[in-house]
Amino acid sequence: MSERAPHPVFARIYTKVAEVSERRGGAEHRRRLLAGLRGRVVEVGAGSGANFAHYPASVSGVIAVEPEHYLRERAQRAAAQAPVAVSVEDGGADRLPGEAESFDAGVVSLVLCTVPDQQAALAELYRVIRPGGELRFYEHVVAHPKWEARLQRLADATFWPHVAGGCHLARDTTAGIEQAGFRIEALERFSFSPAPILPPDPHILGVARRT
């Protein structure tokens, strides 16, 4: 969701859709996203805290950033039930808490589509993750077929960001991660529909290493 303005109506719709998405396979995607993660973690765009239940015991603590008030309150409630220590803070992807190289890993899930400046967000993640640390990502991305990508770009240029809290369908997030200086070590690409009313979109799930 956009970090520059609140989206109180969309935040509530997003929460309902996210609950359906978890039952349709989203929870398993999140479990795989976080499996084997270790150390101190920063999570960007925590939403309602759907990741928190899936952090393994090998994680020593999580600082989760969420700019939207309604979602942040829900995330704080989810943090209280998490199996690891989670602190939820107000803030955006372009200015993360922590000094340079102070986290062992960063986590992004369904947020790099909405940040106002994807490269600025990834640069900030690169700053706070230590050399050799991980970036775990689970995002929907631009389609490979040209006709589908053209439809995504048309939606991005017209109505979609306005009705979907700042979301963009056609971002090439794989390329963005690499351009920020991360080395992708594992990548799975698949189609997924979070709700029966929404068509399946291409998603990526994987691990990148901070060089």
CSV table of C-alpha atoms in Angstrom, one decimal:
chain,number,residue,atom,x,y,z
A,1,MET,CA,0.0,0.0,0.0
A,2,SER,CA,1.1,3.6,-0.6
A,3,GLU,CA,3.2,5.1,2.1
A,4,ARG,CA,2.4,8.7,1.3
A,5,ALA,CA,-1.3,8.8,2.1
A,6,PRO,CA,-3.7,6.7,4.3
A,7,HIS,CA,-6.0,4.3,2.6
A,8,PRO,CA,-8.5,3.5,5.4
A,9,VAL,CA,-11.2,1.9,3.1
A,10,PHE,CA,-8.8,-0.1,1.1
A,11,ALA,CA,-6.9,-1.2,4.2
A,12,ARG,CA,-10.1,-2.9,5.4
A,13,ILE,CA,-10.8,-4.5,2.1
A,14,TYR,CA,-7.2,-5.6,1.9
A,15,THR,CA,-7.5,-7.3,5.3
A,16,LYS,CA,-10.5,-9.3,4.2
A,17,VAL,CA,-8.9,-10.3,0.9
A,18,ALA,CA,-5.7,-11.3,2.7
A,19,GLU,CA,-7.7,-13.6,5.0
A,20,VAL,CA,-9.1,-15.4,1.9
A,21,SER,CA,-5.7,-15.5,0.3
A,22,GLU,CA,-4.2,-17.2,3.3
A,23,ARG,CA,-6.7,-20.0,3.0
A,24,ARG,CA,-6.1,-20.3,-0.8
A,25,GLY,CA,-2.3,-20.9,-0.4
A,26,GLY,CA,-0.9,-17.6,0.8
A,27,ALA,CA,-0.1,-19.0,4.2
A,28,GLU,CA,2.0,-21.8,2.7
A,29,HIS,CA,3.8,-19.2,0.5
A,30,ARG,CA,4.6,-17.2,3.7
A,31,ARG,CA,5.8,-20.3,5.5
A,32,ARG,CA,8.2,-21.2,2.7
A,33,LEU,CA,9.3,-17.5,2.4
A,34,LEU,CA,10.5,-17.5,6.0
A,35,ALA,CA,11.7,-21.1,6.5
A,36,GLY,CA,15.2,-21.3,7.8
A,37,LEU,CA,15.6,-17.6,8.4
A,38,ARG,CA,18.0,-16.7,11.2
A,39,GLY,CA,19.1,-13.7,13.3
A,40,ARG,CA,17.7,-10.2,13.5
A,41,VAL,CA,15.2,-9.3,10.8
A,42,VAL,CA,13.6,-6.1,9.4
A,43,GLU,CA,10.2,-6.6,7.6
A,44,VAL,CA,9.0,-3.8,5.3
A,45,GLY,CA,5.3,-3.2,4.9
A,46,ALA,CA,4.1,-5.7,7.5
A,47,GLY,CA,0.4,-5.1,6.6
A,48,SER,CA,-1.8,-6.9,9.2
A,49,GLY,CA,1.0,-9.1,10.4
A,50,ALA,CA,0.3,-12.2,8.3
A,51,ASN,CA,3.9,-13.2,8.3
A,52,PHE,CA,4.4,-13.1,12.0
A,53,ALA,CA,3.0,-16.6,12.8
A,54,HIS,CA,5.5,-18.2,10.3
A,55,TYR,CA,8.8,-16.9,11.7
A,56,PRO,CA,11.0,-19.8,12.9
A,57,ALA,CA,12.5,-19.9,16.4
A,58,SER,CA,15.9,-19.3,14.8
A,59,VAL,CA,14.9,-15.6,14.4
A,60,SER,CA,16.1,-13.6,17.4
A,61,GLY,CA,13.8,-10.6,16.7
A,62,VAL,CA,11.8,-8.8,14.1
A,63,ILE,CA,11.4,-5.0,13.5
A,64,ALA,CA,8.3,-4.7,11.3
A,65,VAL,CA,7.5,-1.4,9.6
A,66,GLU,CA,4.0,-0.5,8.5
A,67,PRO,CA,2.8,3.1,7.6
A,68,GLU,CA,-1.0,2.5,7.4
A,69,HIS,CA,-2.7,3.1,10.8
A,70,TYR,CA,-5.4,0.5,10.6
A,71,LEU,CA,-3.1,-2.2,9.3
A,72,ARG,CA,-0.4,-1.3,11.9
A,73,GLU,CA,-2.9,-1.8,14.7
A,74,ARG,CA,-3.8,-5.2,13.4
A,75,ALA,CA,-0.1,-6.1,13.0
A,76,GLN,CA,0.5,-5.1,16.6
A,77,ARG,CA,-2.2,-7.5,17.8
A,78,ALA,CA,-0.7,-10.2,15.6
A,79,ALA,CA,2.8,-9.5,17.1
A,80,ALA,CA,1.5,-10.3,20.5
A,81,GLN,CA,0.7,-13.8,19.4
A,82,ALA,CA,3.9,-14.4,17.3
A,83,PRO,CA,6.3,-17.2,18.2
A,84,VAL,CA,9.3,-14.8,18.2
A,85,ALA,CA,9.7,-11.2,19.4
A,86,VAL,CA,8.2,-8.7,17.0
A,87,SER,CA,8.2,-5.0,17.3
A,88,VAL,CA,5.8,-3.1,15.0
A,89,GLU,CA,6.8,0.5,14.1
A,90,ASP,CA,5.3,3.3,12.1
A,91,GLY,CA,7.4,4.1,9.1
A,92,GLY,CA,8.1,3.7,5.4
A,93,ALA,CA,10.4,1.7,3.2
A,94,ASP,CA,12.4,4.7,2.3
A,95,ARG,CA,13.7,5.3,5.8
A,96,LEU,CA,14.1,2.1,7.8
A,97,PRO,CA,15.0,1.9,11.5
A,98,GLY,CA,18.5,0.7,12.4
A,99,GLU,CA,22.0,1.6,11.5
A,100,ALA,CA,23.8,0.4,8.4
A,101,GLU,CA,24.4,-3.3,8.2
A,102,SER,CA,22.5,-3.9,11.5
A,103,PHE,CA,20.1,-6.7,10.3
A,104,ASP,CA,20.9,-10.3,9.3
A,105,ALA,CA,17.9,-10.3,6.9
A,106,GLY,CA,15.1,-8.3,5.3
A,107,VAL,CA,11.7,-9.5,4.4
A,108,VAL,CA,9.3,-8.1,1.8
A,109,SER,CA,6.0,-9.6,0.9
A,110,LEU,CA,3.4,-8.1,-1.4
A,111,VAL,CA,4.8,-4.6,-0.8
A,112,LEU,CA,7.3,-3.7,-3.5
A,113,CYS,CA,4.4,-3.3,-5.9
A,114,THR,CA,3.1,-0.4,-3.8
A,115,VAL,CA,6.1,1.6,-2.5
A,116,PRO,CA,6.3,5.0,-4.3
A,117,ASP,CA,10.0,4.4,-5.3
A,118,GLN,CA,10.9,0.7,-5.5
A,119,GLN,CA,14.6,1.4,-6.0
A,120,ALA,CA,14.8,3.7,-3.0
A,121,ALA,CA,13.1,1.0,-0.9
A,122,LEU,CA,15.6,-1.7,-2.1
A,123,ALA,CA,18.5,0.7,-1.6
A,124,GLU,CA,17.4,1.2,2.0
A,125,LEU,CA,17.1,-2.6,2.5
A,126,TYR,CA,20.6,-2.9,1.1
A,127,ARG,CA,21.8,-0.3,3.6
A,128,VAL,CA,20.5,-2.0,6.7
A,129,ILE,CA,21.2,-5.6,5.8
A,130,ARG,CA,24.7,-6.8,6.7
A,131,PRO,CA,27.1,-8.1,3.9
A,132,GLY,CA,26.2,-11.7,3.2
A,133,GLY,CA,22.7,-11.2,4.7
A,134,GLU,CA,19.5,-12.3,3.0
A,135,LEU,CA,16.6,-10.6,1.4
A,136,ARG,CA,13.5,-12.9,1.4
A,137,PHE,CA,10.9,-11.8,-1.1
A,138,TYR,CA,7.3,-12.8,-2.1
A,139,GLU,CA,5.8,-10.4,-4.6
A,140,HIS,CA,3.5,-10.2,-7.6
A,141,VAL,CA,5.3,-9.0,-10.7
A,142,VAL,CA,5.0,-8.1,-14.4
A,143,ALA,CA,3.8,-10.9,-16.7
A,144,HIS,CA,6.1,-12.5,-19.3
A,145,PRO,CA,3.6,-12.6,-22.2
A,146,LYS,CA,3.8,-9.2,-23.9
A,147,TRP,CA,0.0,-8.9,-24.3
A,148,GLU,CA,-0.5,-9.5,-20.6
A,149,ALA,CA,2.2,-7.1,-19.6
A,150,ARG,CA,0.6,-4.4,-21.8
A,151,LEU,CA,-2.7,-4.9,-20.0
A,152,GLN,CA,-1.0,-4.6,-16.7
A,153,ARG,CA,0.7,-1.4,-17.7
A,154,LEU,CA,-2.6,0.0,-19.0
A,155,ALA,CA,-4.2,-0.7,-15.7
A,156,ASP,CA,-1.3,0.9,-13.8
A,157,ALA,CA,-1.6,4.0,-15.9
A,158,THR,CA,-5.3,4.4,-15.4
A,159,PHE,CA,-7.4,3.0,-12.6
A,160,TRP,CA,-5.6,0.2,-10.7
A,161,PRO,CA,-3.3,2.2,-8.3
A,162,HIS,CA,-6.3,4.4,-7.3
A,163,VAL,CA,-8.6,1.5,-6.4
A,164,ALA,CA,-5.8,-0.8,-5.0
A,165,GLY,CA,-4.0,1.4,-2.5
A,166,GLY,CA,-1.2,2.4,-4.7
A,167,CYS,CA,-0.5,-1.1,-6.1
A,168,HIS,CA,1.2,-1.5,-9.5
A,169,LEU,CA,0.8,-4.7,-11.5
A,170,ALA,CA,3.7,-4.3,-14.0
A,171,ARG,CA,6.8,-3.8,-11.9
A,172,ASP,CA,9.8,-6.0,-12.8
A,173,THR,CA,10.8,-6.6,-9.2
A,174,THR,CA,13.2,-9.4,-10.1
A,175,ALA,CA,15.3,-6.9,-12.1
A,176,GLY,CA,14.9,-4.3,-9.4
A,177,ILE,CA,16.3,-6.6,-6.7
A,178,GLU,CA,19.3,-7.3,-8.8
A,179,GLN,CA,19.8,-3.6,-9.8
A,180,ALA,CA,19.9,-2.8,-6.1
A,181,GLY,CA,23.0,-5.0,-5.7
A,182,PHE,CA,21.5,-8.2,-4.3
A,183,ARG,CA,22.4,-11.5,-5.9
A,184,ILE,CA,19.4,-13.8,-6.4
A,185,GLU,CA,20.1,-17.3,-5.1
A,186,ALA,CA,16.7,-18.9,-5.4
A,187,LEU,CA,13.7,-17.9,-7.3
A,188,GLU,CA,10.3,-19.6,-8.0
A,189,ARG,CA,7.8,-18.0,-10.3
A,190,PHE,CA,4.1,-19.1,-10.2
A,191,SER,CA,0.6,-17.8,-10.8
A,192,PHE,CA,-1.6,-17.2,-7.8
A,193,SER,CA,-5.1,-15.8,-7.3
A,194,PRO,CA,-5.6,-14.4,-3.8
A,195,ALA,CA,-9.4,-14.5,-4.1
A,196,PRO,CA,-12.1,-16.0,-6.4
A,197,ILE,CA,-13.0,-12.6,-7.8
A,198,LEU,CA,-9.4,-11.8,-8.9
A,199,PRO,CA,-7.6,-13.4,-11.8
A,200,PRO,CA,-4.3,-15.2,-11.2
A,201,ASP,CA,-1.2,-13.0,-11.4
A,202,PRO,CA,2.5,-14.0,-11.8
A,203,HIS,CA,4.3,-14.1,-8.4
A,204,ILE,CA,7.9,-14.6,-7.4
A,205,LEU,CA,9.2,-16.2,-4.1
A,206,GLY,CA,12.8,-16.5,-3.3
A,207,VAL,CA,16.1,-15.5,-1.6
A,208,ALA,CA,18.7,-12.9,-2.6
A,209,ARG,CA,22.0,-12.3,-0.9
A,210,ARG,CA,23.4,-8.9,0.0
A,211,THR,CA,26.8,-8.6,-1.6
